[in-house]
Tab-separated table of C-alpha atoms in Angstrom:
chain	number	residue	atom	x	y	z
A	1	UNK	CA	50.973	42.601	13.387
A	2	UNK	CA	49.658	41.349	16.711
A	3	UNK	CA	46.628	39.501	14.677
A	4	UNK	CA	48.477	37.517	12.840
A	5	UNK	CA	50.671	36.620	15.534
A	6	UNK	CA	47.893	36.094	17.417
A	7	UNK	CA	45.839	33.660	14.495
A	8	UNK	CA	49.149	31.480	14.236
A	9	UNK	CA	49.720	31.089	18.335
A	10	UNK	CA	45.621	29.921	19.091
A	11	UNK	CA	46.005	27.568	16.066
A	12	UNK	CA	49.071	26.700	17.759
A	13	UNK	CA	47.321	26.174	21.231
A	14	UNK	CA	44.182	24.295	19.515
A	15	UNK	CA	46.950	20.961	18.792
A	16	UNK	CA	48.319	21.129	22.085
A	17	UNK	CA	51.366	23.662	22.108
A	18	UNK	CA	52.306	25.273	25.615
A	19	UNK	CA	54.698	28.195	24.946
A	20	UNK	CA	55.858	31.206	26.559
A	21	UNK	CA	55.590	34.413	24.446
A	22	UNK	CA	57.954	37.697	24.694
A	23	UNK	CA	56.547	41.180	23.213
A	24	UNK	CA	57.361	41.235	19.598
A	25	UNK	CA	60.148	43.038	18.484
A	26	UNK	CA	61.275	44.880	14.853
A	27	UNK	CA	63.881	43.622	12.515
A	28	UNK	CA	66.425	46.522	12.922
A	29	UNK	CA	69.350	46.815	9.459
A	30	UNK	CA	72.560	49.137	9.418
A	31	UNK	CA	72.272	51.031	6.107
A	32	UNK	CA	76.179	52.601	5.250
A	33	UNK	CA	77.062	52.444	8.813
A	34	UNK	CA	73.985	54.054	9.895
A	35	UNK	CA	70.705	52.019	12.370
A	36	UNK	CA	67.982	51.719	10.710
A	37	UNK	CA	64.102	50.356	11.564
A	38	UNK	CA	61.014	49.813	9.383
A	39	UNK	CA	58.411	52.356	8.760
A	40	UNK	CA	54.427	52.452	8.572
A	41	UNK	CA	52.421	54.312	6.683
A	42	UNK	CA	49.373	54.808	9.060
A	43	UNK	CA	45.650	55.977	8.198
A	44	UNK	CA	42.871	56.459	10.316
A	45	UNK	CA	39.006	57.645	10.209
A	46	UNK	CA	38.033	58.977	13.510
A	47	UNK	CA	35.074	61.229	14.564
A	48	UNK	CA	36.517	65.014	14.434
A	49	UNK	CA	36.136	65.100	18.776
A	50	UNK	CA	38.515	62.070	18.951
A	51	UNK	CA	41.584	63.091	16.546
A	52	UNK	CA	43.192	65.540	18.704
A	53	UNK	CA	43.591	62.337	21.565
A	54	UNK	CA	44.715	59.755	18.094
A	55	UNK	CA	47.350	62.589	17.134
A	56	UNK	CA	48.793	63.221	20.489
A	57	UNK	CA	48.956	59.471	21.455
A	58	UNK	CA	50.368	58.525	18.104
A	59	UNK	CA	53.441	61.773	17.547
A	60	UNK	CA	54.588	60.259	21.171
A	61	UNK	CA	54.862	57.217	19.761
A	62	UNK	CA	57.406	58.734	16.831
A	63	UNK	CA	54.660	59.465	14.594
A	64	UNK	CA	54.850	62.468	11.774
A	65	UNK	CA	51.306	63.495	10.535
A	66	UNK	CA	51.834	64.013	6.655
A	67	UNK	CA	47.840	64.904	5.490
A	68	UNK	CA	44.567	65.066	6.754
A	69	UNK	CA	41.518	65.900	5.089
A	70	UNK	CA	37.618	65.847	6.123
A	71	UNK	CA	35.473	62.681	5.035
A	72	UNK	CA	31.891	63.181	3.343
A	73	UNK	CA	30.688	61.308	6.611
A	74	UNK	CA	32.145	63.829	8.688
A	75	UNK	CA	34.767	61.726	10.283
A	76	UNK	CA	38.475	62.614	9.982
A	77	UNK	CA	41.304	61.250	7.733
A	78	UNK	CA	44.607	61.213	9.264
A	79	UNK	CA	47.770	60.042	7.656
A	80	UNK	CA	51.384	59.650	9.564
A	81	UNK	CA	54.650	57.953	8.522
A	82	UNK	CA	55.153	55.746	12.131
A	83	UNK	CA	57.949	53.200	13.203
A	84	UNK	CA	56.621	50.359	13.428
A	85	UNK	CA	57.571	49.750	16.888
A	86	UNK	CA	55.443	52.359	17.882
A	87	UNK	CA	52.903	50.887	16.854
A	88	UNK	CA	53.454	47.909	18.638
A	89	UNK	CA	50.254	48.053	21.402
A	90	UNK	CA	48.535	50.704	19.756
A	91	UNK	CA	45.591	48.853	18.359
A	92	UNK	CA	43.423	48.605	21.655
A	93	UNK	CA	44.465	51.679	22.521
A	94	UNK	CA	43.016	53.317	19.913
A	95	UNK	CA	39.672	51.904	20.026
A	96	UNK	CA	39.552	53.039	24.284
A	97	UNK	CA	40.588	56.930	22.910
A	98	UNK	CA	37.739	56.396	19.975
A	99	UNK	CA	34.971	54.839	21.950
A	100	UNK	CA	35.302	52.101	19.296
A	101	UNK	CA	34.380	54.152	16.638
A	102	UNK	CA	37.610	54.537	14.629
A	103	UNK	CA	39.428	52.644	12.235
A	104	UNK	CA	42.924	51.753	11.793
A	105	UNK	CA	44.746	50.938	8.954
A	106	UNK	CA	48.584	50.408	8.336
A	107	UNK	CA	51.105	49.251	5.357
A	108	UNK	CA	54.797	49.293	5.269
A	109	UNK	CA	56.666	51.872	4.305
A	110	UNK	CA	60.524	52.117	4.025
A	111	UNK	CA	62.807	51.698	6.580
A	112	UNK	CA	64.188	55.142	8.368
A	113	UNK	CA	66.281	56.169	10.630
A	114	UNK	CA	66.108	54.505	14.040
A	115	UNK	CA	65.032	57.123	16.644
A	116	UNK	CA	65.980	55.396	20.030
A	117	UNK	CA	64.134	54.161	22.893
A	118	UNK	CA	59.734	54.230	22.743
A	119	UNK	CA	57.428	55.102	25.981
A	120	UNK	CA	56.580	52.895	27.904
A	121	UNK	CA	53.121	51.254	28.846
A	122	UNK	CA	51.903	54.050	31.113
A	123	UNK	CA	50.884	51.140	34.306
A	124	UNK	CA	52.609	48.776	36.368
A	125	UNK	CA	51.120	45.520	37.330
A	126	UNK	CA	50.020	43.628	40.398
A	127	UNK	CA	52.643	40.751	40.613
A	128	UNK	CA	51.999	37.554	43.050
A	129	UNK	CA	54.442	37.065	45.577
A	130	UNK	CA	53.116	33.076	45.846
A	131	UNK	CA	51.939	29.773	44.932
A	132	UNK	CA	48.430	29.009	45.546
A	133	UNK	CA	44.746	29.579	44.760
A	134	UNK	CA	43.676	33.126	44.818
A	135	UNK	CA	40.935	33.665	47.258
A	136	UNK	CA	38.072	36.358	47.065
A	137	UNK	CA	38.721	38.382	50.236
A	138	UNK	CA	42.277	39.165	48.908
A	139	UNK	CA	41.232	40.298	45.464
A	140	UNK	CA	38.606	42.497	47.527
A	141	UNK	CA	41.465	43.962	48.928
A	142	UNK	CA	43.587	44.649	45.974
A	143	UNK	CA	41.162	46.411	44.255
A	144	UNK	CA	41.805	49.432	45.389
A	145	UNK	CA	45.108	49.109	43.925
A	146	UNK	CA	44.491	48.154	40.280
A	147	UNK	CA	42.600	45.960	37.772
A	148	UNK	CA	42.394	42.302	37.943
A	149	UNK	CA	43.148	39.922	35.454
A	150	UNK	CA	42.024	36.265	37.400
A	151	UNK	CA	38.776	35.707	39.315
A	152	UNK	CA	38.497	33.372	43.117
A	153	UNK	CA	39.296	30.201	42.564
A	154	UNK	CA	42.258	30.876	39.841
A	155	UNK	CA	45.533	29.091	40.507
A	156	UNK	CA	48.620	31.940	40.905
A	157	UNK	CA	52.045	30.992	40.783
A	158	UNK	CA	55.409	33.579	42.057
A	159	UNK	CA	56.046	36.043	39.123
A	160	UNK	CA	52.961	35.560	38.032
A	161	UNK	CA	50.921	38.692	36.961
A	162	UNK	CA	47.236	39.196	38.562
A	163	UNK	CA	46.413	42.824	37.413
A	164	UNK	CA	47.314	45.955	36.089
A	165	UNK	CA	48.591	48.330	38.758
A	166	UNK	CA	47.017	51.924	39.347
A	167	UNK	CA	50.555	53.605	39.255
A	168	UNK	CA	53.342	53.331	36.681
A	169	UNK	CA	55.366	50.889	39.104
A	170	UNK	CA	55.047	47.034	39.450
A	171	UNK	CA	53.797	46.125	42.666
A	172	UNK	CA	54.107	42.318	44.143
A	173	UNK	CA	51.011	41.485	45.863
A	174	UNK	CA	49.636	38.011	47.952
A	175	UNK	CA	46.043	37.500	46.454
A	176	UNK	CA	45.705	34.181	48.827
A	177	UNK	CA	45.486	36.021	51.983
A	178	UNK	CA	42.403	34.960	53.482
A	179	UNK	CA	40.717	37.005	56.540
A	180	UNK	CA	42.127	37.014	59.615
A	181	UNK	CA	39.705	34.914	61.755
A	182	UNK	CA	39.421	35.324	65.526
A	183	UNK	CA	37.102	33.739	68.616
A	184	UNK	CA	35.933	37.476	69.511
A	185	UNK	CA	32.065	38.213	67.312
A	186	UNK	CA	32.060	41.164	65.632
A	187	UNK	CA	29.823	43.746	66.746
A	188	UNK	CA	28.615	45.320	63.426
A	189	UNK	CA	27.763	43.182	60.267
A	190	UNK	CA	31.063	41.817	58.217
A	191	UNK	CA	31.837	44.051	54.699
A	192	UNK	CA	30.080	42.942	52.050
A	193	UNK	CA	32.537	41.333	49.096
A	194	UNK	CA	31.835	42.891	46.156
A	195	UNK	CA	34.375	42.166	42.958
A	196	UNK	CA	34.629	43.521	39.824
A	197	UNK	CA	34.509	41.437	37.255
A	198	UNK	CA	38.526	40.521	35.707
A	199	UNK	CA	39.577	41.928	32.599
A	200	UNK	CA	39.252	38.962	29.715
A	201	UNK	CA	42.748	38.498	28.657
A	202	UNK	CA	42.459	37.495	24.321
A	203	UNK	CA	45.858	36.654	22.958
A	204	UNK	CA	45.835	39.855	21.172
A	205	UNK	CA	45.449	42.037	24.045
A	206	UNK	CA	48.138	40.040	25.951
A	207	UNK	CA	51.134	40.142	23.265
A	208	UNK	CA	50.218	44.041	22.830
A	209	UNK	CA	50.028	44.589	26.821
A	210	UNK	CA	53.524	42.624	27.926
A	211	UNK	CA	56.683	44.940	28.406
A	212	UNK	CA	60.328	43.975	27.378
A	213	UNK	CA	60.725	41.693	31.031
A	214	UNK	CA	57.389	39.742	30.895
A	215	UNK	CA	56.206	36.981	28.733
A	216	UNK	CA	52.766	35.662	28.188
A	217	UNK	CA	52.670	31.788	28.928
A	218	UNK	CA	49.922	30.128	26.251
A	219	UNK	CA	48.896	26.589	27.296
A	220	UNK	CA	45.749	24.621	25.480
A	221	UNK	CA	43.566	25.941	28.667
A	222	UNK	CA	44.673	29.272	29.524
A	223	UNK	CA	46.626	32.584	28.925
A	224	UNK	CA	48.696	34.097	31.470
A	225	UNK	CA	51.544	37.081	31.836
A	226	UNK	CA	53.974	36.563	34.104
A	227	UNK	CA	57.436	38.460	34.608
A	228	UNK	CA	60.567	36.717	32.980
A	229	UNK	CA	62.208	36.200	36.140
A	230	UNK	CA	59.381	34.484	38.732
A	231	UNK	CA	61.415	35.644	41.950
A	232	UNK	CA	61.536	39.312	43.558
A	233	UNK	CA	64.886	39.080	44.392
A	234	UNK	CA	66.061	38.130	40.231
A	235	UNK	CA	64.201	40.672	39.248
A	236	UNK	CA	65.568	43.807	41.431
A	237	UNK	CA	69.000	42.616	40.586
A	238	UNK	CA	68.604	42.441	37.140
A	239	UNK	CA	67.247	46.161	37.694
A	240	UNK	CA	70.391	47.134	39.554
A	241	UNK	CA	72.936	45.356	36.924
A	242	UNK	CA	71.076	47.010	33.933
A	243	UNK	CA	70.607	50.635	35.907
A	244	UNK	CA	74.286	50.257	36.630
């Protein structure tokens, strides 16, 4: 899974390795002429409030619930037969639905019959429309719009992803803007900067967060996303040519 991925690509990045990292895909067969993908079998323990959330998130994912049974504990054992591309992401969702409190466990099954295309991450992100150094007033100002993944200071790049977007579209952003200055004193006292903190991107979290067109670039000092194609104008006409 992701972790393992994950192990092999820091030990990687400890000797010195910069590579750029696509969202990990399944080994698909044909089986007598028919598509075929692999299978998991899936159990979890959750606390009884949080399984109705774990079943709902998991059957969109392709999941089929096949037993579940009460714990002496009191927590709730749930078993599903999942593709394993739906699964693919899951893991840190599952702790957010389960307040951390649940636990995940899955094994390979069989493969099955390939059931087509899988949702979506549910969010956009904040893309940077240039080179530079990202500067606080402009992340001020993009809060509003999403979560951010740098701090002030951070070197951006075009393509590069800054944030996750409130709204399930991207959204291409300039987080070097600084404030407007003029000769004219302002009569009332200037707004108070106040950032959030940035999310802390792991390696885990970044393979499972990256969609089909965006790639996570690992260098021996730092973990970015980024879109495949860095320019605005490559990426809406690779939209058009694969919408067409």
């Amino acid at each position: 899974g992701e972790l393992h991925i994950g192990i092999l690509l820091e030990n990687m990045r400890r000797e010195g390795f910069e590579m750029a990292v696509s969202r990990p895909t399944v080994i698909v067969r044909e089986q007598d002429g028919i598509k075929q993908e692999p299978y998991e079998h899936v159990t979890v323990d959750v606390p009884k409030e949080y399984q109705g959330a774990v079943i709902e998130k998991l059957g969109k994912r392709g999941a089929e619930m096949t037993h579940m049974q009460t714990n002496p504990d009191g927590t709730t054992r749930i078993e599903f037969i999942c593709p394993t591309r739906g699964l693919i992401g899951y893991a840190s969702e599952f702790l957010t639905d389960t307040k951390g409190t649940g636990v995940l466990h899955h094994v390979f099954h069989d493969y099955g019959p390939y059931i087509g295309s899988m949702p979506g991450r549910s969010n956009g992100v904040l893309v940077s429309m240039v080179d530079g150094e990202a500067v606080a007033y402009a992340l001020w100002k993009l809060q509003e719009r999403g979560k951010m993944f740098i701090g002030p200071g951070e070197r951006v790049y075009e393509g590069m992803i800054i944030g996750i977007h409130n709204r399930d579209t991207d959204l291409v952003v300039n987080p070097v803007k600084g404030k407007k200055l003029t000769n004219i004193r302002a009569s009332g006292k200037d707004d108070a900067i106040d950032l959030v903190p940035p999310i802390p991107l792991t390696l885990e979290r970044a393979i499972e967060f990256i969609a089909e067109d965006e790639l996570v670039e690992i260098t021996p000092k730092s973990i970015r996303l980024r879109k495949r194609l860095l320019k605005e104008n490559e990426r809406k006409r690779a939209t058009r040519v694969s919408d067409a």
